Coordinates of C-alpha atoms and ligand atoms in Angstrom, one line a residue:
X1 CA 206.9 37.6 61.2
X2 CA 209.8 36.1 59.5
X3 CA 213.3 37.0 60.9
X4 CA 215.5 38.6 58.1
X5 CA 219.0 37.1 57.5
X6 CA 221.5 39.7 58.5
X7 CA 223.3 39.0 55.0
X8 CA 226.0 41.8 53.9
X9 CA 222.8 43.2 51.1
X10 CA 220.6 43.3 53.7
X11 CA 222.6 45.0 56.0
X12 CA 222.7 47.9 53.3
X13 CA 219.3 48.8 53.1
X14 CA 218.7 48.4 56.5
X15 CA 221.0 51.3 56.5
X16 CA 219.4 53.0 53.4
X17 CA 216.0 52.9 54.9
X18 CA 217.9 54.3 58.1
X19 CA 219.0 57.3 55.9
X20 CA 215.5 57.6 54.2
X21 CA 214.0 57.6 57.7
X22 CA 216.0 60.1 59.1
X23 CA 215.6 62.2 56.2
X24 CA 212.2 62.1 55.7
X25 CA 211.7 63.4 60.0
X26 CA 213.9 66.3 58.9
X27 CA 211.5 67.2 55.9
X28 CA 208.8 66.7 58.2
X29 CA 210.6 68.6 61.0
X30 CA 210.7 71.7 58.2
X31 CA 207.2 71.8 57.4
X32 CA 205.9 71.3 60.8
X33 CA 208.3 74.9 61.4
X34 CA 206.9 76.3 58.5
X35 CA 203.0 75.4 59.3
X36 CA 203.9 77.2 62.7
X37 CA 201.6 80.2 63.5
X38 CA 203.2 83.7 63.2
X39 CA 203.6 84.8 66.0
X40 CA 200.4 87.5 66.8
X41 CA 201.6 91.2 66.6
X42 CA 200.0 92.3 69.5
X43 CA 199.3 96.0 68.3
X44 CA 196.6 97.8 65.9
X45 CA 197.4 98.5 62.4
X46 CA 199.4 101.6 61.9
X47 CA 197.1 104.9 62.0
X48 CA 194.6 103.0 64.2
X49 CA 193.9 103.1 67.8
X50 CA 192.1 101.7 70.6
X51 CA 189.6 103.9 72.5
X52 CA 190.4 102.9 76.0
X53 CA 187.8 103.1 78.9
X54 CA 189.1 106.2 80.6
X55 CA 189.2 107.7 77.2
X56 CA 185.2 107.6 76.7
X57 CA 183.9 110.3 78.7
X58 CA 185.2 112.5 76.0
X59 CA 183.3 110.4 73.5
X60 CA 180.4 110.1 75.6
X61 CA 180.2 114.1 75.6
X62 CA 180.9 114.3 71.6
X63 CA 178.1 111.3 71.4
X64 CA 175.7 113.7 73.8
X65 CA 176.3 117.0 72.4
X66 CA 176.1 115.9 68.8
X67 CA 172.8 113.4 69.4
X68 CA 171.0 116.2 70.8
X69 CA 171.9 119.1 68.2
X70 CA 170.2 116.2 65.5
X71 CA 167.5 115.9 68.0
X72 CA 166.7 119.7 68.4
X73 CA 167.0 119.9 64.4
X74 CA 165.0 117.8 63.6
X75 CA 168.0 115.1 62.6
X76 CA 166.6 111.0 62.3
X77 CA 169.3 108.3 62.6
X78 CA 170.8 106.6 60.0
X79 CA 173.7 103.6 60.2
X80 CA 175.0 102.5 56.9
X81 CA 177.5 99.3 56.4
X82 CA 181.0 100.3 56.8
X83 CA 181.8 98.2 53.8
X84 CA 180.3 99.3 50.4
X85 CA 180.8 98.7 46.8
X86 CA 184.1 100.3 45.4
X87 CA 182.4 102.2 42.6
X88 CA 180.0 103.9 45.0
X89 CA 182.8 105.8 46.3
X90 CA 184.8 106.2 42.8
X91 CA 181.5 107.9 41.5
X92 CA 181.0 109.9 44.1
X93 CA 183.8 111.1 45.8
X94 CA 185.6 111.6 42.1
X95 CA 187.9 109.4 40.6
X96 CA 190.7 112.1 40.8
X97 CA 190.9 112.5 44.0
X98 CA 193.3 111.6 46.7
X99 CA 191.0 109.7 48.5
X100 CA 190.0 107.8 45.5
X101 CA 193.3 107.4 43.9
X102 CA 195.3 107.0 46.9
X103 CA 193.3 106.2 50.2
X104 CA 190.9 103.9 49.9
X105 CA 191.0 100.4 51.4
X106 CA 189.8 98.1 48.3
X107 CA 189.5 94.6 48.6
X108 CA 187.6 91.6 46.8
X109 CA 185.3 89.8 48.8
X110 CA 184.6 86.0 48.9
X111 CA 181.8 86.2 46.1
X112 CA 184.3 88.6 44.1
X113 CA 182.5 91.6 44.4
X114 CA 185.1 94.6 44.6
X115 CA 184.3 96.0 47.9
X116 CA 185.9 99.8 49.5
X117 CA 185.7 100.2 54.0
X118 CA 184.3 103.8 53.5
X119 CA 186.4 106.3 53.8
X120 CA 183.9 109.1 54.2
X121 CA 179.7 108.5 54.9
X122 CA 177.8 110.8 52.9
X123 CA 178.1 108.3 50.0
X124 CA 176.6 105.5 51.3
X125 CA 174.1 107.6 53.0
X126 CA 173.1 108.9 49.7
X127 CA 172.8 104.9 48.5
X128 CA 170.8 103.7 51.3
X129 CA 168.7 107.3 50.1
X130 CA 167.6 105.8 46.7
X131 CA 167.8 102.4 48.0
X132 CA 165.1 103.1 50.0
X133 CA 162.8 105.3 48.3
X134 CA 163.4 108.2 50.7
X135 CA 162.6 110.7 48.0
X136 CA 159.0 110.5 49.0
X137 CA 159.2 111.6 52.4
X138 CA 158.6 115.0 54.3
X139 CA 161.3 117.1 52.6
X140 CA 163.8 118.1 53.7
X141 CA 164.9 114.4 55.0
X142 CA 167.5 115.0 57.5
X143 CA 170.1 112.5 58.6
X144 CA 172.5 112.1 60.8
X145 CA 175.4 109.5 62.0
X146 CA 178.3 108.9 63.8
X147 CA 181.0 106.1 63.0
X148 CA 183.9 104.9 61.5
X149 CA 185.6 105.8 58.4
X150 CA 188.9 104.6 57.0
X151 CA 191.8 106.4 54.5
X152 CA 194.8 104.8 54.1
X153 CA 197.0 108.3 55.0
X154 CA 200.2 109.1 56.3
X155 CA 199.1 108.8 59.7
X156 CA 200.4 111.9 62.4
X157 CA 198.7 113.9 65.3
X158 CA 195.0 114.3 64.3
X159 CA 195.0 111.8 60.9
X160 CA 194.6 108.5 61.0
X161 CA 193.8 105.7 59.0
X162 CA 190.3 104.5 60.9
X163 CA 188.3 107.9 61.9
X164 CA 185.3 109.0 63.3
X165 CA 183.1 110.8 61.7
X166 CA 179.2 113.1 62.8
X167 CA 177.7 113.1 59.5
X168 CA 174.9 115.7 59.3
X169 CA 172.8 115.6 55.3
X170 CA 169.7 116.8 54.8
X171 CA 168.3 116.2 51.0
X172 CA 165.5 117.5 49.0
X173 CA 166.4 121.7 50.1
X174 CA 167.9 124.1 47.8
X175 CA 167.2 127.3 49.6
X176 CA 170.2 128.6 51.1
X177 CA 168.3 129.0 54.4
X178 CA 169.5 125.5 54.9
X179 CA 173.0 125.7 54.3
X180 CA 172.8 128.8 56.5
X181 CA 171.5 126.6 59.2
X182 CA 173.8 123.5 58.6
X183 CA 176.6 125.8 59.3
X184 CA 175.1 126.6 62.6
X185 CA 174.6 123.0 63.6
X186 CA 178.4 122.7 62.7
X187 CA 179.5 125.2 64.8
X188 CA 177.2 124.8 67.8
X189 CA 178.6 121.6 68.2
X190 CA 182.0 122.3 68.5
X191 CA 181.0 125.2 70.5
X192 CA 178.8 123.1 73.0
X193 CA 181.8 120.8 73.3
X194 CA 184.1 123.7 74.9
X195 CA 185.9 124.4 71.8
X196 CA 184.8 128.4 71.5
X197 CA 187.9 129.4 69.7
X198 CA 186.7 128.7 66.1
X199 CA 186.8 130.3 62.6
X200 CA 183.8 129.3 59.5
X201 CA 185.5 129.6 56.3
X202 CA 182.9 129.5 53.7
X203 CA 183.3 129.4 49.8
X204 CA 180.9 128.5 47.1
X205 CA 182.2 126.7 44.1
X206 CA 179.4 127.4 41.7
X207 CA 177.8 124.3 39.8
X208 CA 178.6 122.7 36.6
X209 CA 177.5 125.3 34.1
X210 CA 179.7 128.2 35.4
X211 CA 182.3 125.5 36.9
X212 CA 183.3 124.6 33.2
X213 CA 184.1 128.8 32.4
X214 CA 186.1 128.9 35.9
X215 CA 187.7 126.1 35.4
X216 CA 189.1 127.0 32.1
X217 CA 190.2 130.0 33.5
X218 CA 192.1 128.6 36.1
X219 CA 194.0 125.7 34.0
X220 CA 194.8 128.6 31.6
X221 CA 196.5 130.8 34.9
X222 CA 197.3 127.5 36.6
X223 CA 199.1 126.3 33.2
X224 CA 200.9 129.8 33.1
X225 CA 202.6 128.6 36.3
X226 CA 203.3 125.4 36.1
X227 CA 207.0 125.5 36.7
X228 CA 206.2 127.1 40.5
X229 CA 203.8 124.1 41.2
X230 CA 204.5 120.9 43.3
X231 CA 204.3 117.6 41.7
X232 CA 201.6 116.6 42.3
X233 CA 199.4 119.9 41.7
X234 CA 201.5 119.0 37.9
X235 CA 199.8 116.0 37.9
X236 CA 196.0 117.6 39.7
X237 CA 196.1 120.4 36.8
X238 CA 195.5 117.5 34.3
X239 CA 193.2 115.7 36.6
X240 CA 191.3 118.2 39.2
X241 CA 192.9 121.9 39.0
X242 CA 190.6 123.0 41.1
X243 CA 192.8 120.6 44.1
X244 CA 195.7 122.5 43.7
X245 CA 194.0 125.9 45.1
X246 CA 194.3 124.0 48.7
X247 CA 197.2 122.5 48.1
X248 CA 199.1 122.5 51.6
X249 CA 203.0 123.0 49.9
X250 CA 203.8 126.8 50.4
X251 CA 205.0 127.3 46.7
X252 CA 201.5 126.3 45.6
X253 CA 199.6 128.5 48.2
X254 CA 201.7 131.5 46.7
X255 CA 200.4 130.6 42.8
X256 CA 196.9 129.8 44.5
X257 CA 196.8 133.2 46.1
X258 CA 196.7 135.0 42.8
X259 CA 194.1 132.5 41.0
X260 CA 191.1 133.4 39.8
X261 CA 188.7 133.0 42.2
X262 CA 185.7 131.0 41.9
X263 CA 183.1 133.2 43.3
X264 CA 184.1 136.4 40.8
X265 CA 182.6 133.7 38.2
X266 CA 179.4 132.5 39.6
X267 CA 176.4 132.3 37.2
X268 CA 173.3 134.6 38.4
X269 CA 171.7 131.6 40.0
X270 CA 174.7 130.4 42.2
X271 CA 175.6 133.9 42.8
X272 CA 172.5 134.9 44.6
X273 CA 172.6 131.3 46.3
X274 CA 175.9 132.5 48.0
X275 CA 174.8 136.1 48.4
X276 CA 171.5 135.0 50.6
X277 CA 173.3 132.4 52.4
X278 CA 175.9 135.3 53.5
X279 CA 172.9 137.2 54.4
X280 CA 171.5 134.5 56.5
X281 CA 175.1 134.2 58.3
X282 CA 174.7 137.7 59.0
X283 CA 171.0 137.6 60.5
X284 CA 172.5 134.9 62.4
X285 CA 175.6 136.8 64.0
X286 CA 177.8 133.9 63.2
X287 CA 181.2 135.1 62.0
X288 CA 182.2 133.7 59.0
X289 CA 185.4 134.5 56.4
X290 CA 185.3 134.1 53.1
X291 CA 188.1 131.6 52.0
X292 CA 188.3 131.7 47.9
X293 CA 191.0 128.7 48.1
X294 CA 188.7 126.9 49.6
X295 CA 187.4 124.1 47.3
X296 CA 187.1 120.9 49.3
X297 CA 188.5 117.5 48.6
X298 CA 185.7 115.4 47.0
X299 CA 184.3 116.4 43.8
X300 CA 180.9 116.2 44.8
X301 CA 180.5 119.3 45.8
X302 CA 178.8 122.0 44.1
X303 CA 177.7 125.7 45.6
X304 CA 178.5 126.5 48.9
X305 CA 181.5 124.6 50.6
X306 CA 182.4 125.2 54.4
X307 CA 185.0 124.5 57.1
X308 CA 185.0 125.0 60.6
X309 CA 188.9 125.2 61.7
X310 CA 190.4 125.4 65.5
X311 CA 193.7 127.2 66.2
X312 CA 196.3 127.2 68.6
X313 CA 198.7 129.3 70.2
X314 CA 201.8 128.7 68.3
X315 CA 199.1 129.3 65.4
X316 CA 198.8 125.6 63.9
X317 CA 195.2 125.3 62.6
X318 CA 193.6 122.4 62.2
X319 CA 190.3 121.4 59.9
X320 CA 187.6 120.5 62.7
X321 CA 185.2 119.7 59.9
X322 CA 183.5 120.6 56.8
X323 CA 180.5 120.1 54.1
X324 CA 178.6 122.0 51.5
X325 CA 176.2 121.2 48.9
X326 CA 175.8 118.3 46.6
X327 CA 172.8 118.9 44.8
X328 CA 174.0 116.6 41.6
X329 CA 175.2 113.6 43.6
X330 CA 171.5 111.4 44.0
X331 CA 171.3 112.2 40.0
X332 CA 175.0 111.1 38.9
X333 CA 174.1 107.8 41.3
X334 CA 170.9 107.2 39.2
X335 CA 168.4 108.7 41.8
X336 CA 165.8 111.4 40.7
X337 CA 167.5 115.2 41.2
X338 CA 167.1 116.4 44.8
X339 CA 169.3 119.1 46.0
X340 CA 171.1 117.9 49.1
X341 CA 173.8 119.4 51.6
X342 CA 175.9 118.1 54.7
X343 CA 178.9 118.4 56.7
X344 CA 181.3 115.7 58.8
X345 CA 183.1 116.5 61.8
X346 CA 186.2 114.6 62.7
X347 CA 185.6 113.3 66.6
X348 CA 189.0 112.2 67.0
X349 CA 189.8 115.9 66.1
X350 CA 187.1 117.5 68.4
X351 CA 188.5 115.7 71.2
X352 CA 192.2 116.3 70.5
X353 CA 190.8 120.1 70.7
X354 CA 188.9 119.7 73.6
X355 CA 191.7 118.6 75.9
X356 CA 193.8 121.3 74.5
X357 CA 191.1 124.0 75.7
X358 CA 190.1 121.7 78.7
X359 CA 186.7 121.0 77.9
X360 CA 184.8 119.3 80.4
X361 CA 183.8 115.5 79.4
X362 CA 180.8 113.7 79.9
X363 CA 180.5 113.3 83.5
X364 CA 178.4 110.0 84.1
X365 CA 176.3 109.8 87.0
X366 CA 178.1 108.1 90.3
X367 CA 176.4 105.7 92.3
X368 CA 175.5 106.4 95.8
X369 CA 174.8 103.4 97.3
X370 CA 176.9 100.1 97.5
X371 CA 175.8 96.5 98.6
X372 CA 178.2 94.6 100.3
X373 CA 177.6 91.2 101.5
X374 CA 179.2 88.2 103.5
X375 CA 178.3 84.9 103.5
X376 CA 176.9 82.6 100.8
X377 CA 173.2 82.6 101.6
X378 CA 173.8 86.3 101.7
X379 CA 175.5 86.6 98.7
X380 CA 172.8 84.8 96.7
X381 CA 170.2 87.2 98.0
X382 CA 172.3 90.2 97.4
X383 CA 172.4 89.0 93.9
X384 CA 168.8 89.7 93.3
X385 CA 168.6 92.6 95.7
X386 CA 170.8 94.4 93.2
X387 CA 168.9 93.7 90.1
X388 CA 165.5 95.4 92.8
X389 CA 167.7 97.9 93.3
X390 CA 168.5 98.6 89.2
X391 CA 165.3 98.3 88.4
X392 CA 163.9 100.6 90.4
X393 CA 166.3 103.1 89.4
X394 CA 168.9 103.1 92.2
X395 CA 172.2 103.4 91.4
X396 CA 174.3 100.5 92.6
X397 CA 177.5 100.1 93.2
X398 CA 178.9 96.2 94.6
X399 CA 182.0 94.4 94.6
X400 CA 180.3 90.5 94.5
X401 CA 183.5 89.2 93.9
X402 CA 185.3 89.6 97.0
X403 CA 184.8 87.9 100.1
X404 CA 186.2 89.8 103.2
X405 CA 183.5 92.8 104.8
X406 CA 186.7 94.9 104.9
X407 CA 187.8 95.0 101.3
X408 CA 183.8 95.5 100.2
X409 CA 183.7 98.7 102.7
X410 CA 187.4 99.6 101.5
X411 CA 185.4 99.6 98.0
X412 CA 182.6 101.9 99.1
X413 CA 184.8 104.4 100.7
X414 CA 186.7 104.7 97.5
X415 CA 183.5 105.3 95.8
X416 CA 182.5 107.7 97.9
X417 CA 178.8 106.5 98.2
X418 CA 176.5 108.0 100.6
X419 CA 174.9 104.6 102.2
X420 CA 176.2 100.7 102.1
X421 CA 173.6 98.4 102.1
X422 CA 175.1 95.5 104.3
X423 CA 173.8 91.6 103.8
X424 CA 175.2 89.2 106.4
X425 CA 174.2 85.7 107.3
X426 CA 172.0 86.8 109.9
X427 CA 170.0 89.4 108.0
X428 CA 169.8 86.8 104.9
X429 CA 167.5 84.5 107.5
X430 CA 166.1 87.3 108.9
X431 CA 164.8 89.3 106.1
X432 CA 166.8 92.4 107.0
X433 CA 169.3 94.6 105.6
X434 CA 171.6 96.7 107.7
X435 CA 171.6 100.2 105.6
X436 CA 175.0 102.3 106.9
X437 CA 174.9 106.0 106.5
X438 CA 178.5 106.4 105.6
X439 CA 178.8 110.2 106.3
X440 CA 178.1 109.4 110.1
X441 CA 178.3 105.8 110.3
X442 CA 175.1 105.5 111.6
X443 CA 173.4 101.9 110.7
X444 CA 169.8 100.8 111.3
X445 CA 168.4 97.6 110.2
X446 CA 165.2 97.8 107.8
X447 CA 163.1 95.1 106.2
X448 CA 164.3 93.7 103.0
X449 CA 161.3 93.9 101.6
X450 CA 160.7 98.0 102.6
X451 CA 164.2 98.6 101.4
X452 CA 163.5 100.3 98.3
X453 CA 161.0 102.7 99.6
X454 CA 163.4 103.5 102.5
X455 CA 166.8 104.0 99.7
X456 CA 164.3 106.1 97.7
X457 CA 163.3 108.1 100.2
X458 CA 167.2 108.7 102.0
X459 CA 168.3 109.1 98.3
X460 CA 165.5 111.4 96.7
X461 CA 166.8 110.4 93.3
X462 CA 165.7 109.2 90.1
X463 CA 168.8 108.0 88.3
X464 CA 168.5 105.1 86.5
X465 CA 172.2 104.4 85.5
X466 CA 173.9 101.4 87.1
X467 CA 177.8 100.9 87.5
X468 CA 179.5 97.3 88.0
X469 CA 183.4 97.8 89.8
X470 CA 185.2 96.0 87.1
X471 CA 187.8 95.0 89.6
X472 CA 190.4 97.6 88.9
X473 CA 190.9 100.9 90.4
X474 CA 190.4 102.8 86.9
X475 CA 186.7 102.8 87.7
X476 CA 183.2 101.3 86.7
X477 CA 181.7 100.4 83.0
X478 CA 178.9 101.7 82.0
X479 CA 176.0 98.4 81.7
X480 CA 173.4 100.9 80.9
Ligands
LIG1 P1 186.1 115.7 55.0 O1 186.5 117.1 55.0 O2 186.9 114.8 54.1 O3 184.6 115.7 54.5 O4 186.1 115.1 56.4 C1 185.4 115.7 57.5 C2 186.3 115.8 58.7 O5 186.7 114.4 59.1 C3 187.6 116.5 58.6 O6 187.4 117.9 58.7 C4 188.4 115.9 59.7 O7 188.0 116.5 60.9 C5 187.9 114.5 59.7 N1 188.9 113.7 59.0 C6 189.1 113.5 57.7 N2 190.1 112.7 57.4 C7 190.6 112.3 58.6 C8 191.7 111.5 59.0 N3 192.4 110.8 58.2 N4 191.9 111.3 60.4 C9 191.2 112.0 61.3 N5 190.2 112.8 60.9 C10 189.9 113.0 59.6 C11 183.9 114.5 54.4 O8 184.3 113.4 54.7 C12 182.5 114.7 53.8 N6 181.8 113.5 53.7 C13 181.7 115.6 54.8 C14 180.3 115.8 54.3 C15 179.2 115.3 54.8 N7 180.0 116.6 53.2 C16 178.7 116.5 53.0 N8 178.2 115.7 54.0

């Protein structure tokens, strides 16, 4: 390379490109801060929580009860997307309502189509209802399901903005003998959870035909006060009067109070809908008030409407769930009429309520045996010795990871299992397993390969659910 002449000139831009040099790092130095990562919040979104393990018992026993009251009424499955299209929801659920106007989460997705995270089920339920041609099957076609819903609400004890939902609907019934019975289902549940202190508020709301004559009747009244109403029952007597009858701002309740009520303006075939289905309450002994503010908060409903509210002692009530009937919804979504009613309980609720009452959880199954082991030939047998053990229905406990005799037996006493199952280096060769009665500390040594027949027999049990220690002393998770 040819050596440059330090002349005055080039001396100069030796210095410019000095200048440039250091300038350009520093521009670099900028971006490279500003391509940094954020730093990762590490918390959920507001009005979102985590369910923790030692949390999950109570799900386990809202899971149980409410899988078994589909079960025993003749309830199938369903699980619909949480993601939907936005105009699912906007037809449904009513365009002027709150959870329309205000609560949804909307978004585009990659492909542009405007997507909604559901924020209740029964809509999509009703989709995947046409979708698949359900309307030919063995009526009435009852569905149930369990899962996350989302409204973006001011989140406080008991609302939040991802929810749990049971979703009960059964389509294709218009007797009231159904309602009557979905209002049972309702109520056993959150009785069968340990929440006994309940009140069913029941309402019915007519259908369209005497719905118009109401509802003029109520703007008229509703328009006569206007000046006592909140602002945004101002804004609901334009869009959905009917809304401002449960509105929760006291001045409100006090004009709702004197309103016209819907059920003094039922037409003969919604009246004797609501009449029977009182009469079915009855036959059933299951108290029940009638609430004529009641009107629900998606405009899908039509007939009877129903809550099932808890209270407490400083007499703070809270909505444990509710339904009625939509028998115009598969229509207005372009399916062929079928009559149709449901009801969602909020889980997050029902177990808020069941610690206040002190409910009993789901209480899972303990194991009763452990298998400790020492030594590495040992510990690779003991390895398929559990998974004998598991699938013949014994339930294992074992703490593979540690090495020491002493911490594994520490283990099983905290456990409280009846008999360790001990494989050391000697019994590996042999063939043998040293089974400890931990009640009297008794041990024998037994054949490895007559070992289940022996546990089975010491055991007498049939339990078939198998718990891993996870290490920590919060407990085991569930594998089954
Ligand atoms: P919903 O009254 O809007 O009805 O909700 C049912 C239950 O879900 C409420 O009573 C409450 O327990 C719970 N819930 C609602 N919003 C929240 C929230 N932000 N945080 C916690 N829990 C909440 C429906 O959703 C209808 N789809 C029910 C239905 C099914 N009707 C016919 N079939």
């Amino acid at each position: 390379m040819a050596k440059v002449k330090k002349t005055k000139k080039n001396k100069k831009v030796v210095k410019k490109n000095k200048l440039v040099h250091s300038e350009k790092t520093r521009k670099e130095k900028n971006k490279e801060i500003k391509a940094a990562p954020e730093p990762v919040v590490l918390q959920t979104l507001r009005g979102m929580k985590d369910i923790l393990p030692e949390e999950q018992s109570f799900w386990d026993q809202v899971r149980k009860v409410s899988e078994r009251l589909a079960r025993d009424y003749g309830f199938s499955r369903i699980d619909t997307p949480i993601v939907e299209f936005s105009n699912l929801f906007v037809r449904s659920v009513g365009e002027g309502t709150d959870i329309v106007e205000k609560e949804m989460y909307n978004f585009i997705t990659r492909g542009g189509d405007k997507a909604t995270l559901r924020p209740e089920m029964t809509a999509g339920i009703a989709r995947a209802y046409i979708q698949h041609g359900m309307q030919v099957l063995h009526k009435p076609v009852k569905l149930f399901s369990i899962g996350q819903a989302y409204r973006y609400d001011r989140p406080q004890e008991g609302r939040y903005r991802e929810f749990h939902q049971i979703n009960y609907d059964a389509f294709g019934e218009l007797d009231p003998i159904l309602d009557a019975q979905m209002i049972q289902v309702a109520s056993r549940i959150v009785q069968n959870l340990g929440i006994k202190s309940i009140q069913v508020q029941v309402n019915s709301i007519g259908c369209p035909a005497c719905r118009k004559e109401y509802r003029e009747l109520l703007v008229n009244y509703l328009e006569s006060k206007k000046q006592k109403l909140c602002q945004d029952c101002k804004r609901r007597l334009e869009t959905n009067p009917m809304r401002v009858l449960d509105c929760k701002e006291d001045k409100c309740y006090q004009v709702a109070v004197n309103a016209p009520q819907s059920v003094d303006h039922l037409c003969e075939e919604c009246r004797v809908h609501f009449k029977t289905l009182l009469e079915y309450l009855d036959e059933l002994d299951l108290p029940y008030v009638i609430n004529p503010q009641l009107v629900r908060g998606l405009d899908y409903y039509t007939k009877t409407v129903f809550e099932i509210w808890s209270g407490d002692e400083e007499g703070r009530k809270t909505a444990l769930g509710g339904g009625g009937r939509y028998d115009n919804l598969i229509k207005t979504l372009g399916g062929e009429a079928t009559p149709a009613i449901g009801f969602g309980l909020g889980v997050e609720r029902l177990i808020i309520e069941m610690k206040r009452v002190q409910a009993k959880p789901y209480k899972a199954p303990r194991p009763r045996v452990f298998l400790a082991q020492l030594g590495d030939l040992a510990k690779k047998k003991s390895l398929k010795m559990f998974s004998e053990l598991e699938k013949n229905g014994i339930l294992v406990a074992e703490s593979f990871g540690r090495g020491s005799l002493k911490s594994q037996l520490r283990v099983a006493d905290w456990l409280g299992v009846e008999i360790t199952l001990i494989l050391g280096q000697k019994e590996a060769l042999d063939g043998t397993v040293i089974v400890k009665n931990m009640a009297t500390g008794v041990q024998e040594i037994v054949s490895a390969e007559k070992l289940i027949d022996i546990i089975k027999r010491k055991l007498k049990a049939d339990s078939v659910i198998i718990y891993h220690n996870n290490g920590n002393q919060n407990g085991f998770s569930h594998v089954v």
